[in-house]
GROMACS .gro file of C-alpha atoms in nm:
model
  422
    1UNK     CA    1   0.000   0.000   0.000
    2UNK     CA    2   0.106   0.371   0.012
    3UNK     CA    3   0.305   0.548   0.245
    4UNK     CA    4  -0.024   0.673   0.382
    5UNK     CA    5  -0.249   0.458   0.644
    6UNK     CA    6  -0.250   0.162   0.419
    7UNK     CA    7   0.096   0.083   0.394
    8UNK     CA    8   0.127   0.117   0.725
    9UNK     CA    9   0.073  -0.241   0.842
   10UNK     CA   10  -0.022  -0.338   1.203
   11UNK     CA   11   0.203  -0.622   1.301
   12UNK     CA   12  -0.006  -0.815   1.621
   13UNK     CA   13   0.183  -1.098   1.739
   14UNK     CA   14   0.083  -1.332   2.063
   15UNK     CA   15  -0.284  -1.317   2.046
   16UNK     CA   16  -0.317  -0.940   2.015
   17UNK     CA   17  -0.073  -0.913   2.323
   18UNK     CA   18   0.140  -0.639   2.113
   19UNK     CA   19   0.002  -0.384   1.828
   20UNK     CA   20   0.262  -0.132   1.654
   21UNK     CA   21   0.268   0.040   1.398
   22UNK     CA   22   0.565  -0.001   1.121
   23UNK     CA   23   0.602   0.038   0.754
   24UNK     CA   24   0.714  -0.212   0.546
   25UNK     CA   25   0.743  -0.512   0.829
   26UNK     CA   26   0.797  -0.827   0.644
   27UNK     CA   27   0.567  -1.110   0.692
   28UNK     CA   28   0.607  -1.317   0.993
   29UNK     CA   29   0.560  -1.711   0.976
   30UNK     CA   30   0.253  -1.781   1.070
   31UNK     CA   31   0.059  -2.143   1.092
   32UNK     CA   32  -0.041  -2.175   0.754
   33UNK     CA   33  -0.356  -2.337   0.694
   34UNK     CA   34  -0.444  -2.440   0.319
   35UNK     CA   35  -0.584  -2.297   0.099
   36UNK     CA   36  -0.952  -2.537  -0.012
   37UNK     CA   37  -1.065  -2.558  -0.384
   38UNK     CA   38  -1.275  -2.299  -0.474
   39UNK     CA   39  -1.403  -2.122  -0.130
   40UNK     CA   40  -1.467  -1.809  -0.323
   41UNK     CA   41  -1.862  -1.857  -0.157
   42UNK     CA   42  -1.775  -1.709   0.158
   43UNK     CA   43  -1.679  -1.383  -0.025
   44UNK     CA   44  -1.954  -1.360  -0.260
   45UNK     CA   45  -2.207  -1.449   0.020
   46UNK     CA   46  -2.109  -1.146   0.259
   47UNK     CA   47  -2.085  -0.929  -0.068
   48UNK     CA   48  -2.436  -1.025  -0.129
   49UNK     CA   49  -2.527  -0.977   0.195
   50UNK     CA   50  -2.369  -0.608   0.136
   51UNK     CA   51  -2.558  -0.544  -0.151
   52UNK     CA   52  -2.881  -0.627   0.004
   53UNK     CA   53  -2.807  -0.381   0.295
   54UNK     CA   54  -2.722  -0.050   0.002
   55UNK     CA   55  -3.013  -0.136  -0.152
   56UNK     CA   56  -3.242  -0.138   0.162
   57UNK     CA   57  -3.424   0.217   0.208
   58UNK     CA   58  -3.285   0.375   0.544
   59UNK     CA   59  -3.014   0.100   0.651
   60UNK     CA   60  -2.714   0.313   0.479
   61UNK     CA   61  -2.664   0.641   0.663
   62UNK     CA   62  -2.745   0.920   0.423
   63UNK     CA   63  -2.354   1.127   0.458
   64UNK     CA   64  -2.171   0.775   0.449
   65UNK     CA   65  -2.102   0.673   0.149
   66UNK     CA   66  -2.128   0.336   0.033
   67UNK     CA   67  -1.810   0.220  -0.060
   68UNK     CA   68  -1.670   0.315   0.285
   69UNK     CA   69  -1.846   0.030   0.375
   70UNK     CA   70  -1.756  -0.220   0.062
   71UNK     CA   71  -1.387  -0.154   0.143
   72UNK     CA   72  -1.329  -0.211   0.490
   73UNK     CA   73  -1.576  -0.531   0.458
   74UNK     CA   74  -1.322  -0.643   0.199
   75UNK     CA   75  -1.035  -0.548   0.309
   76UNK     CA   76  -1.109  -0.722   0.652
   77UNK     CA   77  -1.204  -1.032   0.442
   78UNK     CA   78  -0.880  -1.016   0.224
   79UNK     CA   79  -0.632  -0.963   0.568
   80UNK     CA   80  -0.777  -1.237   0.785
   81UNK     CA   81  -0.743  -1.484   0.485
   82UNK     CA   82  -0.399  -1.392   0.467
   83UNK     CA   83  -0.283  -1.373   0.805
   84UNK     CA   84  -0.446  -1.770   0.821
   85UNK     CA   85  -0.320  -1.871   0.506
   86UNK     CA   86  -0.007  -1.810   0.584
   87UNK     CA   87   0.053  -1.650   0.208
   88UNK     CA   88  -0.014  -1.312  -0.014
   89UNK     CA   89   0.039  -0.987   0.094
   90UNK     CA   90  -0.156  -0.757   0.357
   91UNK     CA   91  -0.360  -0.437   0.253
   92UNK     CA   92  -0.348  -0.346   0.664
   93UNK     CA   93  -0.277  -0.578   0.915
   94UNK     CA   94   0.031  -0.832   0.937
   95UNK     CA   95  -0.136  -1.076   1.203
   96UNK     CA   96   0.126  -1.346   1.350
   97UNK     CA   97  -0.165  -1.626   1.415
   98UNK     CA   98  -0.046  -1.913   1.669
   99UNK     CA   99  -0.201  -2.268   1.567
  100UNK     CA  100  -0.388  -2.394   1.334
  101UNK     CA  101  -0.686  -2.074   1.188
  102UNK     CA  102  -0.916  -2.172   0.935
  103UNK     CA  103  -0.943  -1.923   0.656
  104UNK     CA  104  -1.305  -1.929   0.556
  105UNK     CA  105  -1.345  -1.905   0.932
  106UNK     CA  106  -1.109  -1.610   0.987
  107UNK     CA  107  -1.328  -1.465   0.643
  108UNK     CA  108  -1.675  -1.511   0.768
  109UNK     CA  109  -1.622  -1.359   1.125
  110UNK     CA  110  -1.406  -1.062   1.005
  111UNK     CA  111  -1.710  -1.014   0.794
  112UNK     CA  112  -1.949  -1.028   1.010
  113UNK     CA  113  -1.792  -0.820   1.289
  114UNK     CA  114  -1.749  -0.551   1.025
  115UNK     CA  115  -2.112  -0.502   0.898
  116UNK     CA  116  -2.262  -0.571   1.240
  117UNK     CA  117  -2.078  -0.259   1.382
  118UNK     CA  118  -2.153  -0.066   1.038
  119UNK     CA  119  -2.555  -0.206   1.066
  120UNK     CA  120  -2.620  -0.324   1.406
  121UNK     CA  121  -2.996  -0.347   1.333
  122UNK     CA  122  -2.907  -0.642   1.071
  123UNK     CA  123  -2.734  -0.806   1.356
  124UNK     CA  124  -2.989  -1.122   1.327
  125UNK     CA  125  -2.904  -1.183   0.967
  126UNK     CA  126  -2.544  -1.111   1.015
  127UNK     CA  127  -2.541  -1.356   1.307
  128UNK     CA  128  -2.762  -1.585   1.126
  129UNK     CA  129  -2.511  -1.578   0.804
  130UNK     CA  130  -2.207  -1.646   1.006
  131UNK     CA  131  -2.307  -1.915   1.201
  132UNK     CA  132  -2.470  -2.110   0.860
  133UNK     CA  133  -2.093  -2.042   0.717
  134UNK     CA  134  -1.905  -2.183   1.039
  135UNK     CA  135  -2.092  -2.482   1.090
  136UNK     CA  136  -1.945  -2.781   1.030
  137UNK     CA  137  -1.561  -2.633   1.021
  138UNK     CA  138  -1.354  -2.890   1.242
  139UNK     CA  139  -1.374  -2.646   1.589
  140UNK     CA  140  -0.944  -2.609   1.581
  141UNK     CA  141  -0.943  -2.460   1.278
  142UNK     CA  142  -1.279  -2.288   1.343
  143UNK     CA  143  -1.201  -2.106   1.660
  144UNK     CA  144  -0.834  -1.974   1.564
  145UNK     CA  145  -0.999  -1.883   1.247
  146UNK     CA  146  -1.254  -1.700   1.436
  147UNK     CA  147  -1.000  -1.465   1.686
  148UNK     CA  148  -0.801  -1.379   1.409
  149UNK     CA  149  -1.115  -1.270   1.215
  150UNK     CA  150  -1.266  -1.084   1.510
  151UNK     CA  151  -0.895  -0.896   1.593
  152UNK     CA  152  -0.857  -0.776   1.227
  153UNK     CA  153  -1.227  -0.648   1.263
  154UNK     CA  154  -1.140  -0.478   1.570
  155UNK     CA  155  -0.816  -0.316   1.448
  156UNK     CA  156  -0.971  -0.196   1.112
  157UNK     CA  157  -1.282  -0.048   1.240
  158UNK     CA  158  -1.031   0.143   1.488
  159UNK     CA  159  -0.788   0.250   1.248
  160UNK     CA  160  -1.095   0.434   1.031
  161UNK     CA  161  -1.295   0.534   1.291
  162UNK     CA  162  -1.157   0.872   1.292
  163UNK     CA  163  -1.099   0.873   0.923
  164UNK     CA  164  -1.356   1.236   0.857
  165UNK     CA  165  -1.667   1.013   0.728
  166UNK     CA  166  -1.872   1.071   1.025
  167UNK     CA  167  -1.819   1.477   0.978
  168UNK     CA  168  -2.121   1.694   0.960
  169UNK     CA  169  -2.116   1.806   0.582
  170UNK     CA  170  -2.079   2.158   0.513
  171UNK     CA  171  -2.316   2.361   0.331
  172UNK     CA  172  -2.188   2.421  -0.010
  173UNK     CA  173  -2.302   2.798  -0.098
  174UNK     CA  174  -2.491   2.802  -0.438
  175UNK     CA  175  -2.236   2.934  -0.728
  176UNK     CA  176  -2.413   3.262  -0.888
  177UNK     CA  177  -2.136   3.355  -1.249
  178UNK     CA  178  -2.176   3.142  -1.527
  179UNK     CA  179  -1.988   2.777  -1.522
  180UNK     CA  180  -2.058   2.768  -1.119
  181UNK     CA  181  -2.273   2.499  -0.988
  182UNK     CA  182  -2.578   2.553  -0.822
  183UNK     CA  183  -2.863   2.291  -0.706
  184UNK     CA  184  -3.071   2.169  -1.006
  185UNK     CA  185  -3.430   2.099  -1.043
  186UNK     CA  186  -3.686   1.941  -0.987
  187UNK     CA  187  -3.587   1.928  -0.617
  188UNK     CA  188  -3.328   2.169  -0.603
  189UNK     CA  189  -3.178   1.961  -0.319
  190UNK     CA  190  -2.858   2.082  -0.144
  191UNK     CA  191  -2.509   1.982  -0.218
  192UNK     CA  192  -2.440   1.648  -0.090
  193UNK     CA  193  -2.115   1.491   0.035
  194UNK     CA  194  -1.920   1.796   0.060
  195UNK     CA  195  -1.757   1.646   0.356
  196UNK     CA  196  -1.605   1.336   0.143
  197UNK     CA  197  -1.312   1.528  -0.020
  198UNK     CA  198  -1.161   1.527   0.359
  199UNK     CA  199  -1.210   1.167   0.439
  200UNK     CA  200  -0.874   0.987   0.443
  201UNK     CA  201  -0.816   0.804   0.197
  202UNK     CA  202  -0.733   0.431   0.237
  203UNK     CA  203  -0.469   0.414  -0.031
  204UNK     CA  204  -0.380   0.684  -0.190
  205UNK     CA  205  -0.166   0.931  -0.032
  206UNK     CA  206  -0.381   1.262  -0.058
  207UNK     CA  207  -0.743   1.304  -0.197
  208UNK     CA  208  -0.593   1.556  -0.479
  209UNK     CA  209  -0.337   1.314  -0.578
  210UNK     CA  210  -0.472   1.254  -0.955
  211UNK     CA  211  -0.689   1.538  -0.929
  212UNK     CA  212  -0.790   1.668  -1.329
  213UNK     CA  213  -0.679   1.955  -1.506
  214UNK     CA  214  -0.851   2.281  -1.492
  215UNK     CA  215  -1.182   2.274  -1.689
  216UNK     CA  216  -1.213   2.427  -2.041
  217UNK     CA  217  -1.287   2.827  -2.063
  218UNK     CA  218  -1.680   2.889  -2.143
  219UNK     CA  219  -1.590   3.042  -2.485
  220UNK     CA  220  -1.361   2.766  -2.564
  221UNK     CA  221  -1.468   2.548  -2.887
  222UNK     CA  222  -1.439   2.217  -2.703
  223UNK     CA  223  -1.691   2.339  -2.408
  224UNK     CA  224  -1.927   2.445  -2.692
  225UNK     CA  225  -1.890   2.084  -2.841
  226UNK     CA  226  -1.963   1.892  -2.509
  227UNK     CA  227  -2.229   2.120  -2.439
  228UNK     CA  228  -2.458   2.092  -2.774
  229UNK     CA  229  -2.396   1.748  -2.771
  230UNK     CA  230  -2.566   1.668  -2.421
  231UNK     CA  231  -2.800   1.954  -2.516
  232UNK     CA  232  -2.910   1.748  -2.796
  233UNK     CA  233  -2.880   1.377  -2.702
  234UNK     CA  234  -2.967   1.403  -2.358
  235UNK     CA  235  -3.243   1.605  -2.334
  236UNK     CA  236  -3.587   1.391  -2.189
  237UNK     CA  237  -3.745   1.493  -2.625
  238UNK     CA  238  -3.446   1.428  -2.772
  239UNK     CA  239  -3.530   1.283  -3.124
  240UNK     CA  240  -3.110   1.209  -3.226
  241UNK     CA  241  -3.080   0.968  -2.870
  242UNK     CA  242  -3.117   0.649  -3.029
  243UNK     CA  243  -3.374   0.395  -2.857
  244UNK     CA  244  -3.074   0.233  -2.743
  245UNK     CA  245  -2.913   0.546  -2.566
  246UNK     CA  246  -3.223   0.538  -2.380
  247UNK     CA  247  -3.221   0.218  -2.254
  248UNK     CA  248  -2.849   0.240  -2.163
  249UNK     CA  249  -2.952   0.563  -1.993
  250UNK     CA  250  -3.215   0.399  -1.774
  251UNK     CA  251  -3.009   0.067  -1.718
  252UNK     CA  252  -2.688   0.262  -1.569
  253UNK     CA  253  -2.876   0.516  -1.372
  254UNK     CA  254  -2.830   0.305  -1.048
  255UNK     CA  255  -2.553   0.350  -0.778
  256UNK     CA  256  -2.255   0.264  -1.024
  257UNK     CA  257  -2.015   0.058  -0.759
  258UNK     CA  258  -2.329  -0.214  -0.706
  259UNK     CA  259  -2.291  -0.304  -1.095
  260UNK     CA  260  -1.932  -0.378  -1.074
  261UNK     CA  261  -1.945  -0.579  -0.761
  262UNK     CA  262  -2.215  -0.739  -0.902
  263UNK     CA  263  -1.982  -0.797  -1.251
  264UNK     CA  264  -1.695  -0.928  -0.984
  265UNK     CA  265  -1.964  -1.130  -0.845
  266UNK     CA  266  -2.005  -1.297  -1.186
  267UNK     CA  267  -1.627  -1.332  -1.285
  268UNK     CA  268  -1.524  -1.461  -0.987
  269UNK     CA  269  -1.795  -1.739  -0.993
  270UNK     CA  270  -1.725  -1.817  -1.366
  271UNK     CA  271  -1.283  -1.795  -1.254
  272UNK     CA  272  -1.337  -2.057  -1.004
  273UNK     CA  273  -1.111  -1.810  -0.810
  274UNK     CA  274  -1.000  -1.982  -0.490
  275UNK     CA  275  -1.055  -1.794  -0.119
  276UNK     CA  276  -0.786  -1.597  -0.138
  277UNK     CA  277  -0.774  -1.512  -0.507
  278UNK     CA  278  -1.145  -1.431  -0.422
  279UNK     CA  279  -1.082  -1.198  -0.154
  280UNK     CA  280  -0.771  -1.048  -0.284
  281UNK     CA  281  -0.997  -0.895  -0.619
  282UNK     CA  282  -1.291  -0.776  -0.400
  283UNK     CA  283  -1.019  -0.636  -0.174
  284UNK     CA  284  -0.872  -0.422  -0.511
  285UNK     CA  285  -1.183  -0.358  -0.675
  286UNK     CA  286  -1.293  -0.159  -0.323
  287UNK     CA  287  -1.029  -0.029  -0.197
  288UNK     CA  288  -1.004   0.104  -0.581
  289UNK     CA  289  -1.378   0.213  -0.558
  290UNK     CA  290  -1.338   0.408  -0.199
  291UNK     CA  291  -1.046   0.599  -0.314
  292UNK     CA  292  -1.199   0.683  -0.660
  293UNK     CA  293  -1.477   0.824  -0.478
  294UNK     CA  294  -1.304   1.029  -0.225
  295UNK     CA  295  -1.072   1.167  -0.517
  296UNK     CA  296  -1.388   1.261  -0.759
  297UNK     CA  297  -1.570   1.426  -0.465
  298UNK     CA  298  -1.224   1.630  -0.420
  299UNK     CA  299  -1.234   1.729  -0.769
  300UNK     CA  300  -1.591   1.821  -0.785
  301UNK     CA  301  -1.591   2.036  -0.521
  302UNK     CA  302  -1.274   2.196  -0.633
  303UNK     CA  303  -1.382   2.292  -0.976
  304UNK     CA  304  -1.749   2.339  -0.861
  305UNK     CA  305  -1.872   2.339  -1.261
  306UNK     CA  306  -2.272   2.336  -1.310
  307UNK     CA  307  -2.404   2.056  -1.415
  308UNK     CA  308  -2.588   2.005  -1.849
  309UNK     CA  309  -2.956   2.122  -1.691
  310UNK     CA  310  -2.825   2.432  -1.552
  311UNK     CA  311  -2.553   2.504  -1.836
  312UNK     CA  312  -2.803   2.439  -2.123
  313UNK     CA  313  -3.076   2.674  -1.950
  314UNK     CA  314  -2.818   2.929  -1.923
  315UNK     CA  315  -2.611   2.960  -2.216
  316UNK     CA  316  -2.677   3.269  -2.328
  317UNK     CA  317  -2.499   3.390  -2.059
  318UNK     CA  318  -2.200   3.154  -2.116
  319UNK     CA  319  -2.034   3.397  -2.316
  320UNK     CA  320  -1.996   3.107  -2.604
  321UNK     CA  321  -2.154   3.204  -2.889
  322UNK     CA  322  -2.181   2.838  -3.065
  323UNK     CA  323  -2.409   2.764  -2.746
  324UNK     CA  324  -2.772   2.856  -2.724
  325UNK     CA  325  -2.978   2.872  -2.432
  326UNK     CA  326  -3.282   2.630  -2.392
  327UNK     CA  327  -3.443   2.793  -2.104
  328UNK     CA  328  -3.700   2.512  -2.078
  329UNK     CA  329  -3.465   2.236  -2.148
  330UNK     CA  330  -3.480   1.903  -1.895
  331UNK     CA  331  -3.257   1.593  -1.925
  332UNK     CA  332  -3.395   1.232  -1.940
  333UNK     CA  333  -3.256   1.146  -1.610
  334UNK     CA  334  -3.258   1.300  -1.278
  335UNK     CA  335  -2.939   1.466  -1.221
  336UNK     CA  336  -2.759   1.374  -0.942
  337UNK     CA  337  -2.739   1.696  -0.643
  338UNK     CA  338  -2.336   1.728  -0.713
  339UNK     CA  339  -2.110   1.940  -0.997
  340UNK     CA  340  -2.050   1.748  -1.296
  341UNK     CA  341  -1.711   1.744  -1.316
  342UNK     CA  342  -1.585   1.499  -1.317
  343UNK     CA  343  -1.848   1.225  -1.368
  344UNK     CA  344  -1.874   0.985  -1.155
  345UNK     CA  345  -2.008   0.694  -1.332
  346UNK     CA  346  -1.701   0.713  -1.544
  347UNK     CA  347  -1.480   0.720  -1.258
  348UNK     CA  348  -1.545   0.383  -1.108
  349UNK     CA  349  -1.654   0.239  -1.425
  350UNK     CA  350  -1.282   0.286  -1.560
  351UNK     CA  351  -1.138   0.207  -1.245
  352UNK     CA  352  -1.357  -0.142  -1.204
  353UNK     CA  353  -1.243  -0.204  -1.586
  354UNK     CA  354  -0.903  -0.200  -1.462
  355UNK     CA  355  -0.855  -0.382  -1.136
  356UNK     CA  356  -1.062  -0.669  -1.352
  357UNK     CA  357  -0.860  -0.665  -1.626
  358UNK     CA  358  -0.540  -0.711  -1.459
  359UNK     CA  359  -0.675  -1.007  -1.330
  360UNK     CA  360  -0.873  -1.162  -1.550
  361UNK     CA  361  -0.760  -1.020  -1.902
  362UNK     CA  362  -0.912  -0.790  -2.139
  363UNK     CA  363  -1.195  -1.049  -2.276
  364UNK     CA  364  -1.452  -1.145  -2.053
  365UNK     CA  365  -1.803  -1.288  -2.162
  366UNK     CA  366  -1.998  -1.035  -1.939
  367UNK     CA  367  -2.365  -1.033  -1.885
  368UNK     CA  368  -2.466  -0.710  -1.665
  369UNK     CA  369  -2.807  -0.671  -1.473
  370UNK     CA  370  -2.934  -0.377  -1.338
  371UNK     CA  371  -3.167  -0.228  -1.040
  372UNK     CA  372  -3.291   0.060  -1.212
  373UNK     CA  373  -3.398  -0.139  -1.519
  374UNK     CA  374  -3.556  -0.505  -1.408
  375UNK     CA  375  -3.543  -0.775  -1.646
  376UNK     CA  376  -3.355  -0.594  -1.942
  377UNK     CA  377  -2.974  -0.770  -1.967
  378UNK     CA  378  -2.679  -0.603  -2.119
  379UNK     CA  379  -2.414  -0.812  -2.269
  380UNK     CA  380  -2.005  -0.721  -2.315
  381UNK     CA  381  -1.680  -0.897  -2.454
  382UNK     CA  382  -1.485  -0.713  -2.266
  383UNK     CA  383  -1.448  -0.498  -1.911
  384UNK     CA  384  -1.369  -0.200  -2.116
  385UNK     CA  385  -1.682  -0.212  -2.333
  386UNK     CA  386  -1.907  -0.262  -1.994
  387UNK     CA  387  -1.659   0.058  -1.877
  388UNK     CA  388  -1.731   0.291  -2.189
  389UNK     CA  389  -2.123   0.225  -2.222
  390UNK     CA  390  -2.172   0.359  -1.841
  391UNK     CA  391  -1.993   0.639  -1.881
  392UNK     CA  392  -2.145   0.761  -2.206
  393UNK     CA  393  -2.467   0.674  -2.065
  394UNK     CA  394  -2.449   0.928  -1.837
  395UNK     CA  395  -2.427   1.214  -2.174
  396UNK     CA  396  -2.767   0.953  -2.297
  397UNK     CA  397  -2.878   1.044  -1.994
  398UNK     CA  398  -2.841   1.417  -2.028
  399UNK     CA  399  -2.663   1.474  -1.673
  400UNK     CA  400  -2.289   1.475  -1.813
  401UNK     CA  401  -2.090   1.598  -2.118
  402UNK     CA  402  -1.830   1.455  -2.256
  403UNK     CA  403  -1.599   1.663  -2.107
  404UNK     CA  404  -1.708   1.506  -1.749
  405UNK     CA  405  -1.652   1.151  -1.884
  406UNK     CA  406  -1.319   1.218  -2.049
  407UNK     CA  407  -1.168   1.334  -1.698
  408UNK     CA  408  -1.319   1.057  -1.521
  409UNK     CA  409  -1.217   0.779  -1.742
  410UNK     CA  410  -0.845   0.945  -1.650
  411UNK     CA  411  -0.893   0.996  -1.301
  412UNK     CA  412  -1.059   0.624  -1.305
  413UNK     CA  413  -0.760   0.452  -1.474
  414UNK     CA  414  -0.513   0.647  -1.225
  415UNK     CA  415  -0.634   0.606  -0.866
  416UNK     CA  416  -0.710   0.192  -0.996
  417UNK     CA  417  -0.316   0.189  -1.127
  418UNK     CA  418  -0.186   0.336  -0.793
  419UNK     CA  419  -0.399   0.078  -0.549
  420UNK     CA  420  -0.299  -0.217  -0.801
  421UNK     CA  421   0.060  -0.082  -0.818
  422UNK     CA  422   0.053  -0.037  -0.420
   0.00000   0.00000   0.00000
C-alpha cells in the first residue's frame, strides 16, 4: 500500500498481546492453513449480503457513502485470509496467528464483525449468516480462524474510525457567475457529500493526488462541443438519442459501484477463483472504488462546474456564442445533487475495468443486470466495453458531457493503477 495509512501495516503478534505500527514489516511465519478448492462462496455471500443492505431504504446512513463500507468489509475479508493462510500480501494488518486458523473461518467472522458494527440493526441476519458459514468447520481450525477474524475487525474499524466520514457536511453555498454549480431541479436539493473530499483516503496518499486539469474556458470550442452534444442527445425529447441510448440511460442510472461488484460477483464465480484469489480482487476492486470516490468528490468540489440542466438553461450567458440557451430544457434522467465534473459513473466504471482486467484479461463474456432497469440484460466482450457504455450513458442520460466523462475515465484509470501498483 502507500506510504499513507495503508501501507502502514499493524504487526499483532501473541494473540493481540502487542500492536505497533511499522512500515514495510515483512511477513512473519505464521501457521499456515491451506488454501480449499474454490471457497470463493464465503466472499460472494457477505458481498451479497452487502448489496442487500445499500439497496435497503434507510439501513445506509445518508452522509456515508457506500463504498466506505464495501472496502473495509473487503479489506477485513482479504487480511484475515492472509494472516491464516499463511501467504499473499496484507492491505493493513500483518497478524502473526499461533495454531492452526481456518481461513473461511477467519473470512466469515471478520465479515461479520465488520457489517454488524456498520448495521447493528441487521445483527440477526449477520449472526444468522455467520453461524450457517461456520458450521461444520472442524472447531481447531474454526475457533483460531474465528480470533483472528474478530482482531482484524477490531483493528480496522479502529484505524478508520476517525478517518472524517462521520463529519457533519458543510453547506456548499450556491455558485451565482456562469460555469458555477448551483442545485438543479426538480428538487433543487442541497449539495451532498461535501464532507467526502476530507475523508482519508485508504490508499492513496492525498485526496488531490490525480486530481484533473482545470476545466475548459466557457468560450472555448471544445466546451461548446460537449455542451450541444448533451444539449441534444440528452435532453428527456431528444429525437437524435437512439432507442438504445435510452435504454443504456435507464439501465446505468443506479448506484454505479453495485454493478461492478455485481460484474466481480459474476467473474469470480465463472474464474473458479480460490478464497484468497477471491478476496484479494474484492479487496482491489474496493479499496479502488473508496479511493476513486473520495478523489472525484475532491475534484468536484474543487472545480465546482454546473451541471448540463443548468448550463443548457443558461447559455446565453455563457459567453460562447456556438451555445444557445434552452431555457426550458430538462434531461432524461434526474441529475444527481453534485457538480458534474468529473463524472462519476465514469470514474469507477474505468477504475472497475481495470482492477478486472489485470486479473482476468481484457476479454470477458460479461452479462450485466441492473436495479434501475428489471429484467432488461446487457451483454459485453470485454471490461472495457461494460466501462465505456456507463460512462457515455451518463451524456444519454443528459446529466454529463463529454468533457465530465473524459476526466473521469483518467482519473478512473489512475487512482485503480496506484492501489494495483501499491
Amino acid at each position: 500500500m502507500s506510504t499513507s495509512m495503508s501501507r502502514r501495516h499493524l504487526l499483532v503478534t501473541g494473540g493481540a498481546a502487542a500492536a505497533v505500527l511499522a512500515a514495510g514489516l515483512p511477513r512473519p511465519a505464521a501457521a499456515a492453513t491451506p488454501i480449499r478448492p474454490g471457497g470463493a462462496d464465503v466472499v460472494l455471500a457477505w458481498n451479497r449480503e452487502l448489496l442487500a443492505i445499500v439497496r435497503t431504504p434507510g439501513l445506509q446512513p445518508a452522509t456515508v457513502h457506500p463504498t466506505r463500507s464495501f472496502a473495509l468489509l473487503h479489506a477485513a475479508m482479504h487480511d484475515a485470509v492472509v494472516a491464516t493462510a499463511g501467504h499473499g500480501h496484507p492491505y493493513l494488518f500483518t497478524l502473526d496467528v499461533r495454531g492452526p486458523a481456518a481461513p473461511e473461518a477467519a473470512a466469515a467472522q471478520a465479515a461479520h464483525d465488520v457489517l454488524a458494527a456498520l448495521y447493528p440493526t441487521r445483527s440477526a441476519e449477520l449472526a444468522s449468516l455467520l453461524a450457517g458459514q461456520l458450521t461444520g468447520m472442524p472447531p481447531a481450525g474454526r475457533d483460531g480462524g474465528v480470533r483472528a477474524g474478530r482482531l482484524v475487525a477490531r483493528l480496522l474499524l479502529g484505524l478508520r474510525a476517525d478517518d472524517g466520514s462521520a463529519a457533519v457536511p458543510p453547506v456548499l453555498t450556491p455558485g451565482t457567475a456562469p460555469g458555477q454549480y448551483r442545485p438543479t431541479p426538480p428538487a433543487f436539493t442541497p449539495a451532498v457529500f461535501t464532507h467526502w473530499p476530507a475523508v482519508t483516503p485508504f490508499v492513496l496518499d492525498r485526496a488531490g493526488q490525480f486530481r484533473p486539469g482545470p476545466y475548459p474556458a466557457l468560450d472555448s470550442a471544445r466546451y461548446a462541443r460537449a455542451l450541444n452534444e448533451v444539449a441534444a442527445t440528452g435532453r428527456d425529447t431528444s429525437t437524435s438519442r437512439t432507442a438504445d441510448q435510452t435504454v443504456q440511460a435507464r439501465f446505468w442510472a443506479a448506484p454505479i459501484w453495485n454493478y461492478w461488484n455485481e460484474i466481480a460477483q459474476s467473474v469470480v464465480r465463472g474464474s473458479r477463483s480460490n478464497l484468497l484469489d477471491a478476496a484479494r480482487v474484492f479487496a482491489e476492486l474496493n479499496l479502488t472504488f473508496a479511493d476513486a470516490v473520495i478523489a472525484f468528490y475532491e475534484a468536484k468540489y474543487h472545480y465546482r462546474i454546473w451541471r448540463p440542466i443548468t448550463a443548457v438553461r443558461l447559455a446565453a450567458d455563457d459567453g460562447n456564442p456556438a451555445t444557445d440557451g434552452i431555457p426550458d430544457w430538462s434531461s432524461l434522467g434526474t441529475t444527481p445533487a453534485d457538480p458534474a465534473y468529473p463524472g462519476a459513473h465514469s470514474v469507477v466504471s474505468q477504475a472497475g475495468a481495470r482492477v478486472l482486467r489485470r486479473e482476468y484479461g481484457p476479454r470477458w463474456a460479461l452479462e450485466v443486470t441492473s436495479e434501475a432497469l428489471p429484467g432488461v440484460v446487457r451483454r459485453f466482450s470485454t471490461f472495457q466495453d461494460a466501462a465505456d457504455e456507463a460512462g457515455l450513458s451518463r451524456i444519454a442520460a443528459g446529466v454529463h458531457t463529454r468533457l465530465d466523462h473524459d476526466a473521469g475515465r483518467q482519473l478512473g484509470h489512475d487512482v485503480a493503477g496506484f492501489v494495483l501498483r501499491s
